[in-house]
C-alpha positions as a Python dict, from the first residue, in 0.01 Angstrom:
ca = {
    (1, 'M'): (0, 0, 0),
    (2, 'K'): (273, 248, 61),
    (3, 'R'): (322, 236, -308),
    (4, 'R'): (-27, 240, -429),
    (5, 'M'): (33, 591, -556),
    (6, 'I'): (368, 626, -774),
    (7, 'S'): (105, 659, -1079),
    (8, 'L'): (37, 939, -918),
    (9, 'L'): (379, 1097, -935),
    (10, 'L'): (473, 1219, -1240),
    (11, 'A'): (453, 1539, -1183),
    (12, 'I'): (686, 1659, -845),
    (13, 'C'): (869, 1902, -1055),
    (14, 'M'): (559, 2057, -1085),
    (15, 'I'): (578, 2042, -687),
    (16, 'L'): (802, 2285, -675),
    (17, 'T'): (654, 2607, -778),
    (18, 'C'): (487, 2560, -437),
    (19, 'V'): (819, 2500, -268),
    (20, 'I'): (948, 2764, -418),
    (21, 'S'): (621, 2951, -241),
    (22, 'I'): (816, 2975, 40),
    (23, 'G'): (1172, 3027, -13),
    (24, 'F'): (1335, 2716, -101),
    (25, 'S'): (1483, 2592, -396),
    (26, 'V'): (1512, 2217, -557),
    (27, 'S'): (1621, 2162, -900),
    (28, 'A'): (1421, 1940, -1128),
    (29, 'Q'): (1742, 1725, -1109),
    (30, 'D'): (1657, 1565, -767),
    (31, 'T'): (1304, 1490, -837),
    (32, 'D'): (1380, 1298, -1172),
    (33, 'I'): (1035, 1260, -1190),
    (34, 'A'): (765, 1417, -1510),
    (35, 'D'): (509, 1631, -1476),
    (36, 'S'): (184, 1534, -1518),
    (37, 'G'): (-79, 1704, -1177),
    (38, 'T'): (-265, 1427, -1158),
    (39, 'E'): (-128, 1437, -752),
    (40, 'Y'): (-427, 1679, -680),
    (41, 'G'): (-627, 1384, -753),
    (42, 'L'): (-810, 1601, -1023),
    (43, 'P'): (-1042, 1442, -1276),
    (44, 'Q'): (-930, 1371, -1633),
    (45, 'S'): (-1225, 1579, -1794),
    (46, 'C'): (-1429, 1912, -1733),
    (47, 'A'): (-1708, 1749, -1720),
    (48, 'D'): (-1613, 1548, -1427),
    (49, 'G'): (-1521, 1810, -1176),
    (50, 'N'): (-1614, 2220, -1101),
    (51, 'I'): (-1479, 2580, -1273),
    (52, 'L'): (-1309, 2867, -1076),
    (53, 'Q'): (-1431, 3157, -1259),
    (54, 'C'): (-1096, 3355, -1221),
    (55, 'F'): (-1346, 3680, -1327),
    (56, 'N'): (-1183, 4016, -1438),
    (57, 'W'): (-834, 3842, -1388),
    (58, 'T'): (-537, 3856, -1692),
    (59, 'L'): (-402, 3532, -1772),
    (60, 'S'): (-76, 3596, -1599),
    (61, 'Q'): (-248, 3625, -1272),
    (62, 'I'): (-432, 3264, -1350),
    (63, 'K'): (-101, 3117, -1412),
    (64, 'A'): (86, 3249, -1094),
    (65, 'E'): (-235, 3125, -915),
    (66, 'L'): (-223, 2757, -1061),
    (67, 'P'): (-43, 2514, -810),
    (68, 'N'): (-338, 2720, -487),
    (69, 'I'): (-551, 2668, -754),
    (70, 'A'): (-488, 2268, -788),
    (71, 'A'): (-490, 2191, -459),
    (72, 'A'): (-852, 2379, -362),
    (73, 'G'): (-941, 2115, -595),
    (74, 'F'): (-1044, 2283, -865),
    (75, 'T'): (-1068, 1995, -1206),
    (76, 'S'): (-1138, 2365, -1434),
    (77, 'V'): (-1060, 2739, -1449),
    (78, 'Q'): (-1288, 2981, -1658),
    (79, 'T'): (-1118, 3270, -1846),
    (80, 'S'): (-1297, 3591, -1850),
    (81, 'P'): (-1357, 3638, -2249),
    (82, 'L'): (-1017, 3703, -2487),
    (83, 'Q'): (-1161, 3897, -2708),
    (84, 'P'): (-1054, 4227, -2913),
    (85, 'H'): (-1347, 4474, -2714),
    (86, 'D'): (-1497, 4804, -2690),
    (87, 'G'): (-1441, 5035, -2450),
    (88, 'S'): (-1212, 5036, -2138),
    (89, 'N'): (-1118, 4926, -1775),
    (90, 'K'): (-1457, 4808, -1694),
    (91, 'W'): (-1583, 4417, -1718),
    (92, 'Y'): (-1861, 4447, -1960),
    (93, 'W'): (-1705, 4596, -2184),
    (94, 'L'): (-1506, 4213, -2243),
    (95, 'Y'): (-1856, 4135, -2383),
    (96, 'Q'): (-1807, 4363, -2620),
    (97, 'P'): (-1647, 4178, -2896),
    (98, 'T'): (-1530, 4359, -3278),
    (99, 'N'): (-1391, 4074, -3397),
    (100, 'F'): (-1355, 3679, -3346),
    (101, 'T'): (-950, 3651, -3289),
    (102, 'I'): (-820, 3607, -2996),
    (103, 'G'): (-590, 3883, -2758),
    (104, 'N'): (-691, 4118, -2487),
    (105, 'E'): (-594, 4323, -2181),
    (106, 'L'): (-653, 3993, -2032),
    (107, 'G'): (-398, 3821, -2256),
    (108, 'S'): (-187, 3757, -2578),
    (109, 'Y'): (-296, 3455, -2764),
    (110, 'S'): (128, 3314, -2675),
    (111, 'D'): (19, 3428, -2333),
    (112, 'L'): (-266, 3135, -2340),
    (113, 'Q'): (22, 2881, -2444),
    (114, 'S'): (219, 2986, -2207),
    (115, 'L'): (-87, 2990, -1881),
    (116, 'C'): (-199, 2603, -2072),
    (117, 'T'): (155, 2454, -2100),
    (118, 'E'): (176, 2527, -1694),
    (119, 'A'): (-178, 2413, -1656),
    (120, 'D'): (-153, 2087, -1759),
    (121, 'K'): (155, 2040, -1488),
    (122, 'Y'): (-83, 2076, -1216),
    (123, 'G'): (-355, 1865, -1408),
    (124, 'V'): (-543, 2220, -1436),
    (125, 'K'): (-804, 2252, -1729),
    (126, 'I'): (-829, 2589, -1924),
    (127, 'I'): (-1254, 2685, -2037),
    (128, 'V'): (-1331, 3025, -2211),
    (129, 'D'): (-1561, 3275, -2203),
    (130, 'V'): (-1649, 3322, -2586),
    (131, 'V'): (-1903, 3559, -2673),
    (132, 'S'): (-2041, 3507, -3028),
    (133, 'N'): (-2415, 3621, -3014),
    (134, 'H'): (-2280, 3961, -3086),
    (135, 'V'): (-2078, 4247, -3162),
    (136, 'A'): (-2021, 4583, -2979),
    (137, 'G'): (-2270, 4870, -3077),
    (138, 'S'): (-2630, 4973, -2985),
    (139, 'D'): (-2918, 4813, -2910),
    (140, 'N'): (-3055, 4958, -3237),
    (141, 'G'): (-2849, 4847, -3444),
    (142, 'N'): (-2544, 5088, -3489),
    (143, 'L'): (-2205, 4843, -3482),
    (144, 'A'): (-1922, 5075, -3294),
    (145, 'N'): (-1691, 5236, -3440),
    (146, 'S'): (-1428, 4977, -3331),
    (147, 'V'): (-1548, 4695, -3477),
    (148, 'D'): (-1393, 4531, -3716),
    (149, 'S'): (-1467, 4590, -4099),
    (150, 'V'): (-1534, 4286, -4194),
    (151, 'F'): (-1851, 4267, -4046),
    (152, 'K'): (-1943, 4665, -4112),
    (153, 'N'): (-1909, 4594, -4567),
    (154, 'N'): (-2130, 4318, -4471),
    (155, 'K'): (-2386, 4428, -4224),
    (156, 'S'): (-2723, 4299, -4457),
    (157, 'A'): (-2615, 3965, -4455),
    (158, 'Y'): (-2453, 3931, -4111),
    (159, 'F'): (-2669, 4103, -3896),
    (160, 'H'): (-3044, 4029, -3853),
    (161, 'N'): (-3117, 4316, -3849),
    (162, 'L'): (-3474, 4361, -3656),
    (163, 'G'): (-3429, 4578, -3416),
    (164, 'S'): (-3470, 4548, -3014),
    (165, 'H'): (-3642, 4306, -2878),
    (166, 'G'): (-3883, 4536, -2686),
    (167, 'S'): (-4110, 4379, -2460),
    (168, 'D'): (-4120, 4012, -2621),
    (169, 'D'): (-3966, 3730, -2469),
    (170, 'G'): (-4031, 3533, -2689),
    (171, 'R'): (-3824, 3262, -2904),
    (172, 'Y'): (-3838, 3453, -3230),
    (173, 'A'): (-3705, 3781, -3055),
    (174, 'T'): (-3443, 3549, -2777),
    (175, 'T'): (-3353, 3446, -3083),
    (176, 'Q'): (-3327, 3687, -3418),
    (177, 'K'): (-3386, 4015, -3220),
    (178, 'N'): (-3076, 4323, -3083),
    (179, 'W'): (-3079, 4212, -2694),
    (180, 'G'): (-2894, 4556, -2671),
    (181, 'M'): (-2613, 4491, -2884),
    (182, 'P'): (-2575, 4393, -3250),
    (183, 'D'): (-2738, 4102, -3287),
    (184, 'L'): (-2533, 3874, -3571),
    (185, 'K'): (-2670, 3599, -3745),
    (186, 'S'): (-2577, 3289, -3673),
    (187, 'E'): (-2753, 3158, -3996),
    (188, 'N'): (-2472, 3271, -4199),
    (189, 'T'): (-2164, 2999, -4275),
    (190, 'N'): (-1928, 3303, -4272),
    (191, 'I'): (-2027, 3420, -3903),
    (192, 'Q'): (-2030, 3047, -3841),
    (193, 'N'): (-1688, 2977, -3963),
    (194, 'M'): (-1513, 3262, -3803),
    (195, 'V'): (-1638, 3169, -3487),
    (196, 'Y'): (-1596, 2784, -3596),
    (197, 'N'): (-1222, 2935, -3680),
    (198, 'M'): (-1149, 3068, -3353),
    (199, 'V'): (-1267, 2778, -3120),
    (200, 'V'): (-1062, 2625, -3348),
    (201, 'S'): (-745, 2795, -3262),
    (202, 'L'): (-811, 2781, -2891),
    (203, 'K'): (-785, 2417, -2867),
    (204, 'D'): (-448, 2471, -3130),
    (205, 'A'): (-317, 2685, -2807),
    (206, 'G'): (-424, 2339, -2537),
    (207, 'V'): (-737, 2574, -2443),
    (208, 'D'): (-983, 2290, -2275),
    (209, 'G'): (-1291, 2384, -2322),
    (210, 'V'): (-1498, 2731, -2429),
    (211, 'R'): (-1816, 2920, -2247),
    (212, 'W'): (-2030, 3042, -2458),
    (213, 'D'): (-2193, 3366, -2344),
    (214, 'A'): (-2603, 3430, -2426),
    (215, 'A'): (-2619, 3064, -2599),
    (216, 'K'): (-2987, 3126, -2589),
    (217, 'H'): (-2972, 3399, -2846),
    (218, 'I'): (-2836, 3132, -3106),
    (219, 'A'): (-3040, 2944, -3236),
    (220, 'L'): (-3093, 2599, -3355),
    (221, 'P'): (-3046, 2323, -3580),
    (222, 'S'): (-3467, 2319, -3575),
    (223, 'E'): (-3451, 2645, -3575),
    (224, 'D'): (-3248, 2643, -3946),
    (225, 'C'): (-2977, 2748, -3778),
    (226, 'G'): (-2656, 2503, -3814),
    (227, 'F'): (-2406, 2645, -3550),
    (228, 'W'): (-2419, 2491, -3258),
    (229, 'S'): (-2380, 2114, -3500),
    (230, 'K'): (-2124, 2303, -3647),
    (231, 'M'): (-1966, 2406, -3283),
    (232, 'A'): (-2022, 2096, -3175),
    (233, 'Q'): (-1779, 1946, -3458),
    (234, 'I'): (-1447, 2041, -3232),
    (235, 'D'): (-1340, 1777, -2994),
    (236, 'I'): (-1369, 2028, -2717),
    (237, 'Y'): (-1616, 2078, -2347),
    (238, 'Q'): (-1849, 2314, -2382),
    (239, 'Y'): (-2117, 2486, -2194),
    (240, 'G'): (-2340, 2785, -2271),
    (241, 'E'): (-2489, 3039, -2045),
    (242, 'I'): (-2906, 3005, -2070),
    (243, 'L'): (-2984, 3278, -1782),
    (244, 'G'): (-3333, 3155, -1755),
    (245, 'K'): (-3537, 2936, -2026),
    (246, 'P'): (-3473, 2945, -2346),
    (247, 'A'): (-3702, 3187, -2392),
    (248, 'D'): (-3866, 3289, -2080),
    (249, 'G'): (-4228, 3378, -2221),
    (250, 'D'): (-4313, 3082, -2349),
    (251, 'T'): (-4507, 2729, -2255),
    (252, 'E'): (-4320, 2495, -2036),
    (253, 'A'): (-4389, 2227, -2287),
    (254, 'N'): (-4179, 2430, -2598),
    (255, 'N'): (-3820, 2520, -2319),
    (256, 'K'): (-3864, 2098, -2211),
    (257, 'T'): (-3791, 2062, -2640),
    (258, 'W'): (-3538, 2346, -2707),
    (259, 'I'): (-3330, 2262, -2396),
    (260, 'N'): (-3309, 1948, -2461),
    (261, 'E'): (-3218, 1995, -2757),
    (262, 'Y'): (-2914, 2222, -2662),
    (263, 'A'): (-2808, 1942, -2497),
    (264, 'D'): (-2764, 1738, -2775),
    (265, 'Y'): (-2437, 1968, -2869),
    (266, 'I'): (-2393, 2185, -2546),
    (267, 'G'): (-2369, 2189, -2187),
    (268, 'V'): (-2626, 2413, -2011),
    (269, 'S'): (-2649, 2609, -1754),
    (270, 'D'): (-2942, 2571, -1479),
    (271, 'T'): (-2939, 2942, -1295),
    (272, 'V'): (-3328, 2843, -1240),
    (273, 'Y'): (-3186, 2527, -979),
    (274, 'S'): (-2899, 2712, -913),
    (275, 'A'): (-3086, 3062, -834),
    (276, 'A'): (-3350, 2904, -606),
    (277, 'V'): (-3094, 2663, -419),
    (278, 'M'): (-2918, 3030, -392),
    (279, 'S'): (-3241, 3195, -250),
    (280, 'A'): (-3298, 2868, -5),
    (281, 'V'): (-2959, 2864, 206),
    (282, 'R'): (-3030, 3261, 190),
    (283, 'D'): (-3339, 3165, 336),
    (284, 'S'): (-3317, 2855, 525),
    (285, 'T'): (-3604, 2736, 313),
    (286, 'T'): (-3667, 2412, 171),
    (287, 'Y'): (-3601, 2324, -169),
    (288, 'K'): (-3651, 2074, -515),
    (289, 'T'): (-3357, 1854, -434),
    (290, 'T'): (-3365, 1738, -825),
    (291, 'G'): (-3247, 2047, -1042),
    (292, 'Y'): (-3491, 2237, -1297),
    (293, 'W'): (-3336, 2103, -1639),
    (294, 'S'): (-3283, 1773, -1444),
    (295, 'R'): (-3672, 1763, -1413),
    (296, 'K'): (-3683, 1811, -1818),
    (297, 'G'): (-3513, 1512, -1880),
    (298, 'V'): (-3147, 1688, -1901),
    (299, 'D'): (-2863, 1430, -1843),
    (300, 'A'): (-2700, 1579, -1474),
    (301, 'G'): (-2331, 1484, -1682),
    (302, 'K'): (-2442, 1854, -1973),
    (303, 'I'): (-2553, 2045, -1682),
    (304, 'V'): (-2309, 2357, -1529),
    (305, 'N'): (-2482, 2482, -1150),
    (306, 'W'): (-2308, 2789, -905),
    (307, 'A'): (-2377, 2944, -634),
    (308, 'E'): (-2243, 3287, -707),
    (309, 'S'): (-2119, 3376, -1084),
    (310, 'H'): (-2024, 3741, -1258),
    (311, 'D'): (-2415, 3769, -1335),
    (312, 'S'): (-2575, 3742, -1012),
    (313, 'Y'): (-2237, 4001, -887),
    (314, 'A'): (-2145, 4197, -1123),
    (315, 'N'): (-2461, 4329, -1262),
    (316, 'E'): (-2654, 4611, -1167),
    (317, 'V'): (-2926, 4490, -910),
    (318, 'S'): (-3210, 4549, -1148),
    (319, 'A'): (-3081, 4297, -1399),
    (320, 'G'): (-2968, 3983, -1151),
    (321, 'G'): (-2652, 4171, -911),
    (322, 'W'): (-2886, 4023, -651),
    (323, 'T'): (-2590, 3792, -517),
    (324, 'K'): (-2333, 4069, -418),
    (325, 'N'): (-2426, 4193, -46),
    (326, 'L'): (-2493, 3813, 70),
    (327, 'D'): (-2208, 3684, 280),
    (328, 'Q'): (-1947, 3518, 165),
    (329, 'G'): (-2041, 3202, 367),
    (330, 'V'): (-2382, 3197, 247),
    (331, 'I'): (-2221, 3203, -77),
    (332, 'D'): (-2036, 2889, 32),
    (333, 'K'): (-2311, 2691, 176),
    (334, 'A'): (-2524, 2664, -134),
    (335, 'Y'): (-2213, 2581, -337),
    (336, 'A'): (-2102, 2330, -66),
    (337, 'F'): (-2473, 2182, -178),
    (338, 'L'): (-2417, 2183, -555),
    (339, 'A'): (-2063, 2101, -581),
    (340, 'A'): (-2064, 1785, -359),
    (341, 'R'): (-2368, 1644, -627),
    (342, 'A'): (-2321, 1384, -884),
    (343, 'N'): (-2242, 1400, -1247),
    (344, 'S'): (-2269, 1808, -1219),
    (345, 'Q'): (-2015, 2087, -1226),
    (346, 'T'): (-2074, 2320, -1062),
    (347, 'L'): (-1946, 2704, -1103),
    (348, 'Y'): (-1762, 2915, -777),
    (349, 'L'): (-1663, 3310, -824),
    (350, 'S'): (-1402, 3455, -748),
    (351, 'R'): (-1553, 3751, -627),
    (352, 'P'): (-1420, 4128, -712),
    (353, 'S'): (-1271, 4350, -494),
    (354, 'E'): (-1588, 4608, -526),
    (355, 'K'): (-1857, 4560, -586),
    (356, 'Q'): (-2028, 4809, -815),
    (357, 'H'): (-2126, 4781, -1179),
    (358, 'Q'): (-1933, 5049, -1282),
    (359, 'S'): (-1671, 5022, -1056),
    (360, 'I'): (-1550, 4655, -1165),
    (361, 'Y'): (-1256, 4660, -1383),
    (362, 'Y'): (-1107, 4346, -1608),
    (363, 'G'): (-746, 4272, -1529),
    (364, 'K'): (-818, 4349, -1181),
    (365, 'K'): (-682, 3980, -904),
    (366, 'G'): (-1043, 3902, -743),
    (367, 'S'): (-1072, 3682, -418),
    (368, 'T'): (-887, 3422, -360),
    (369, 'H'): (-1115, 3300, -72),
    (370, 'F'): (-1192, 2949, -279),
    (371, 'T'): (-807, 2832, -74),
    (372, 'C'): (-1026, 2833, 203),
    (373, 'K'): (-1026, 2453, 433),
    (374, 'E'): (-1444, 2411, 304),
    (375, 'I'): (-1384, 2489, -51),
    (376, 'T'): (-1103, 2282, -62),
    (377, 'A'): (-1324, 1990, 130),
    (378, 'V'): (-1574, 2033, -119),
    (379, 'N'): (-1384, 1970, -434),
    (380, 'Q'): (-1212, 1735, -274),
    (381, 'F'): (-1501, 1489, -138),
    (382, 'H'): (-1644, 1522, -513),
    (383, 'N'): (-1337, 1493, -728),
    (384, 'A'): (-1323, 1099, -531),
    (385, 'M'): (-1708, 1084, -530),
    (386, 'V'): (-1664, 1048, -899),
    (387, 'G'): (-1953, 774, -1043),
    (388, 'Q'): (-2083, 688, -701),
    (389, 'D'): (-2408, 722, -634),
    (390, 'E'): (-2586, 983, -471),
    (391, 'K'): (-2909, 1138, -226),
    (392, 'V'): (-2996, 1489, -164),
    (393, 'L'): (-3142, 1565, 208),
    (394, 'G'): (-3281, 1851, 355),
    (395, 'G'): (-3379, 1827, 668),
    (396, 'S'): (-3518, 2092, 905),
    (397, 'T'): (-3208, 2212, 1053),
    (398, 'Y'): (-2944, 2081, 747),
    (399, 'Y'): (-2955, 2028, 336),
    (400, 'A'): (-2749, 1700, 257),
    (401, 'V'): (-2543, 1501, -27),
    (402, 'L'): (-2437, 1192, 88),
    (403, 'R'): (-2256, 1036, -160),
    (404, 'T'): (-2187, 607, -157),
    (405, 'G'): (-1931, 648, 105),
    (406, 'G'): (-1914, 983, 232),
    (407, 'A'): (-2151, 1301, 241),
    (408, 'V'): (-2128, 1691, 285),
    (409, 'I'): (-2365, 1839, 542),
    (410, 'V'): (-2451, 2185, 538),
    (411, 'A'): (-2613, 2360, 810),
    (412, 'K'): (-2860, 2616, 832),
    (413, 'E'): (-2715, 2670, 1171),
    (414, 'N'): (-2309, 2754, 1186),
    (415, 'D'): (-2176, 2552, 1502),
    (416, 'T'): (-2448, 2315, 1552),
    (417, 'D'): (-2483, 1946, 1646),
    (418, 'V'): (-2669, 1806, 1363),
    (419, 'S'): (-2844, 1439, 1285),
    (420, 'V'): (-2901, 1352, 942),
    (421, 'T'): (-3083, 1056, 807),
    (422, 'N'): (-2811, 818, 685),
    (423, 'S'): (-3082, 739, 327),
    (424, 'N'): (-3073, 400, 189),
    (425, 'T'): (-2735, 328, 414),
    (426, 'M'): (-2531, 559, 154),
    (427, 'V'): (-2261, 610, 379),
    (428, 'P'): (-2097, 270, 584),
    (429, 'A'): (-2132, 337, 940),
    (430, 'G'): (-1846, 391, 1148),
    (431, 'T'): (-1635, 674, 1286),
    (432, 'Y'): (-1560, 923, 1047),
    (433, 'T'): (-1390, 1261, 1049),
    (434, 'D'): (-1520, 1589, 922),
    (435, 'K'): (-1221, 1716, 687),
    (436, 'I'): (-1291, 2078, 810),
    (437, 'T'): (-1269, 2070, 1091),
    (438, 'G'): (-1124, 1759, 1256),
    (439, 'S'): (-1447, 1677, 1458),
    (440, 'T'): (-1620, 1344, 1519),
    (441, 'F'): (-1882, 1220, 1259),
    (442, 'T'): (-2057, 850, 1399),
    (443, 'V'): (-2236, 699, 1149),
    (444, 'T'): (-2465, 461, 1170),
    (445, 'D'): (-2721, 277, 946),
    (446, 'K'): (-2939, 497, 1061),
    (447, 'T'): (-2824, 839, 1185),
    (448, 'I'): (-2490, 1059, 1103),
    (449, 'T'): (-2403, 1306, 1372),
    (450, 'G'): (-2140, 1516, 1454),
    (451, 'H'): (-2075, 1936, 1560),
    (452, 'V'): (-2051, 2102, 1243),
    (453, 'G'): (-1833, 2411, 1337),
    (454, 'S'): (-1845, 2792, 1200),
    (455, 'S'): (-1837, 2786, 865),
    (456, 'G'): (-2221, 2555, 854),
    (457, 'I'): (-2051, 2265, 602),
    (458, 'A'): (-1911, 1964, 735),
    (459, 'V'): (-1701, 1711, 447),
    (460, 'I'): (-1694, 1328, 565),
    (461, 'Y'): (-1523, 1013, 403),
    (462, 'D'): (-1293, 754, 426),
    (463, 'G'): (-1415, 671, 809),
    (464, 'T'): (-1320, 306, 1008),
    (465, 'P'): (-1581, 92, 998),
    (466, 'Q'): (-1782, 3, 1354),
    (467, 'P'): (-1678, -296, 1516),
    (468, 'T'): (-1982, -529, 1543),
    (469, 'V'): (-2102, -622, 1870),
    (470, 'A'): (-1836, -816, 2104),
    (471, 'P'): (-1982, -1131, 2219),
    (472, 'T'): (-2127, -1202, 2557),
    (473, 'Q'): (-1878, -1399, 2752),
    (474, 'A'): (-1897, -1504, 3072),
    (475, 'P'): (-1707, -1268, 3374),
    (476, 'T'): (-1349, -1402, 3525),
    (477, 'Q'): (-1193, -1308, 3822),
    (478, 'A'): (-1019, -1027, 3876),
    (479, 'P'): (-637, -1094, 3942),
    (480, 'T'): (-547, -1069, 4244),
    (481, 'T'): (-333, -730, 4147),
    (482, 'P'): (-426, -647, 3843),
    (483, 'P'): (-160, -497, 3619),
    (484, 'T'): (-127, -100, 3500),
    (485, 'Q'): (-99, -44, 3149),
    (486, 'A'): (-39, 270, 3007),
    (487, 'P'): (-241, 431, 2737),
    (488, 'T'): (-142, 308, 2398),
    (489, 'E'): (-152, 534, 2069),
    (490, 'P'): (-157, 361, 1728),
    (491, 'A'): (266, 411, 1577),
    (492, 'R'): (259, 678, 1345),
    (493, 'L'): (475, 564, 1051),
    (494, 'L'): (742, 841, 952),
    (495, 'G'): (649, 1025, 726),
    (496, 'D'): (230, 954, 770),
    (497, 'I'): (57, 1335, 815),
    (498, 'D'): (-267, 1249, 730),
    (499, 'G'): (-187, 939, 1035),
    (500, 'D'): (-363, 694, 763),
    (501, 'E'): (-133, 433, 828),
    (502, 'D'): (29, 480, 504),
    (503, 'V'): (247, 773, 294),
    (504, 'S'): (103, 872, -46),
    (505, 'V'): (112, 1173, -187),
    (506, 'I'): (-147, 1259, 57),
    (507, 'D'): (119, 1282, 277),
    (508, 'V'): (411, 1544, -19),
    (509, 'T'): (68, 1803, -31),
    (510, 'L'): (-11, 1864, 324),
    (511, 'L'): (381, 1864, 433),
    (512, 'Q'): (433, 2144, 144),
    (513, 'R'): (127, 2345, 277),
    (514, 'K'): (222, 2301, 645),
    (515, 'L'): (581, 2411, 566),
    (516, 'A'): (407, 2694, 396),
    (517, 'G'): (201, 2886, 677),
    (518, 'I'): (-135, 2694, 566),
    (519, 'D'): (-320, 2522, 800),
    (520, 'I'): (-422, 2184, 755),
    (521, 'P'): (-674, 1997, 911),
    (522, 'Y'): (-433, 1699, 1057),
    (523, 'V'): (-249, 1715, 1375),
    (524, 'F'): (117, 1772, 1260),
    (525, 'V'): (392, 1578, 1441),
    (526, 'D'): (745, 1703, 1398),
    (527, 'K'): (936, 1336, 1421),
    (528, 'V'): (635, 1194, 1227),
    (529, 'A'): (825, 1472, 885),
    (530, 'D'): (1104, 1465, 965),
    (531, 'A'): (1170, 1202, 671),
    (532, 'D'): (1525, 1282, 651),
    (533, 'E'): (1571, 1235, 1061),
    (534, 'D'): (1800, 1586, 1094),
    (535, 'D'): (1553, 1692, 1380),
    (536, 'D'): (1446, 1971, 1129),
    (537, 'V'): (1171, 1968, 920),
    (538, 'T'): (1205, 2178, 528),
    (539, 'V'): (1156, 2126, 241),
    (540, 'I'): (1455, 1827, 136),
    (541, 'D'): (1203, 1647, 390),
    (542, 'V'): (931, 1670, 69),
    (543, 'T'): (1207, 1547, -179),
    (544, 'Y'): (1301, 1251, 66),
    (545, 'I'): (897, 1147, 46),
    (546, 'Q'): (832, 1190, -334),
    (547, 'R'): (1174, 986, -381),
    (548, 'W'): (1059, 708, -195),
    (549, 'L'): (742, 736, -373),
    (550, 'A'): (921, 759, -671),
    (551, 'G'): (1108, 426, -606),
    (552, 'I'): (1426, 711, -572),
    (553, 'P'): (1709, 611, -275),
    (554, 'S'): (1611, 727, -53),
    (555, 'N'): (1564, 714, 327),
    (556, 'D'): (1458, 402, 414),
    (557, 'N'): (1320, 396, 701),
    (558, 'I'): (976, 615, 537),
    (559, 'G'): (626, 431, 574),
    (560, 'K'): (804, 241, 917),
    (561, 'P'): (678, 330, 1282),
    (562, 'I'): (899, 540, 1488),
    (563, 'T'): (1078, 440, 1726),
}
């Protein structure tokens, strides 16, 4: 067992980024292991993991933060749009493109290539926000001066030219009329080819996926538009922004038909369900356990949820910016519930430092709160549970997602005791340690009981099975002088930082984080961490454990009980 993680250790060079950040330097020759990033336990597919939205970040800012993003368990990073655009400084100009090429103030095409190359070392996927429904201009159809001449010279052929949508929110207006900017005629093959070529160039740069802005405003093949069927030919992860429904003013039956057709080609955001869950957590009310699009027949694996997105944060309140004034802890609770669920992907917003619509600027790095224990623990739970069934519960004092082997519990009140129904005995009976606080949870075939800490979130899995009831034994006469025995504790293994009686790559990561001054959810024992046994815990001990796991000559006492 002690070498069971060797296949995950093809990325030791990547770990050096963390080492350098705390003032140490170890050469690649010291590790002699190829990069891969799999040691963070990140899924290999965008569709199996959660997404960090680095809203307004430059590509270089994202690149510098990759070690922490991977350690926090995010499978993917979503950038803001990278197309040339009209205007300057304010975030919303990024959504007013002037053409379909790559490169703006957030970074150049070569910067994107560099980011993708570095992200591969950590197993992190890069998703780029793409704006293809419209170009910069006004609601009356006038084009901005900065728009590329190819659009100006072909205005009659390249735009719908049907004016503003007005008060009509039916499907025709949604896909054919202007919604604030000149609406491109996505049915035109030249428009399709321009967008197609841009996405191919993103893939060539190493990008793993795209998020389609305003996807509901681009018509479907059944509506005589071949845009989505053409984009689906590109082998890249794709999901589309569907704010509300495909046509908010149309019937449920029609919206069901349209959303399932979208899902034939791309993933879709479930903003209806996401907002309902966020509101329920905010108000401590009940909610439906099944997603809105799931109830309409869309496979959960094609759905992206969020507790907060740039639309719910950065827009004016009248336009949907309703989460900006909520406490980050409330957002985290809703995220924990959604992110723990099976199959679907959940977006986590790196909040800007400013709240006012006009004061949020692109190029300014947002919050790094995503590195906190509770978000990291939830993401790692999600990654560990890929492929496992789920049971979603909502009690009077909690929300819970049970997966085969563990659970994420969101208490309606923070710092409180909970008793959760162990529905279908999803979580095996045993004793579990909350990955966030270290407190103990007891699981029987009927209940999960324990104390949820100050974040209001608890994450449990990898428990110790409870022993079966011991047979009744006849009493025996006690010896005249019973021997006095000192209490014993399980022997700790040299290098076993998390105390699970096995030395693995997880212990390497925990030791790195401890050396970097980042708290870890385990009791830290200097003697256990002193892999080179020189009575001092340094980055050299990290290297010793890495080498031992990789089968490179190191200290042979690693993995053995400490004497």
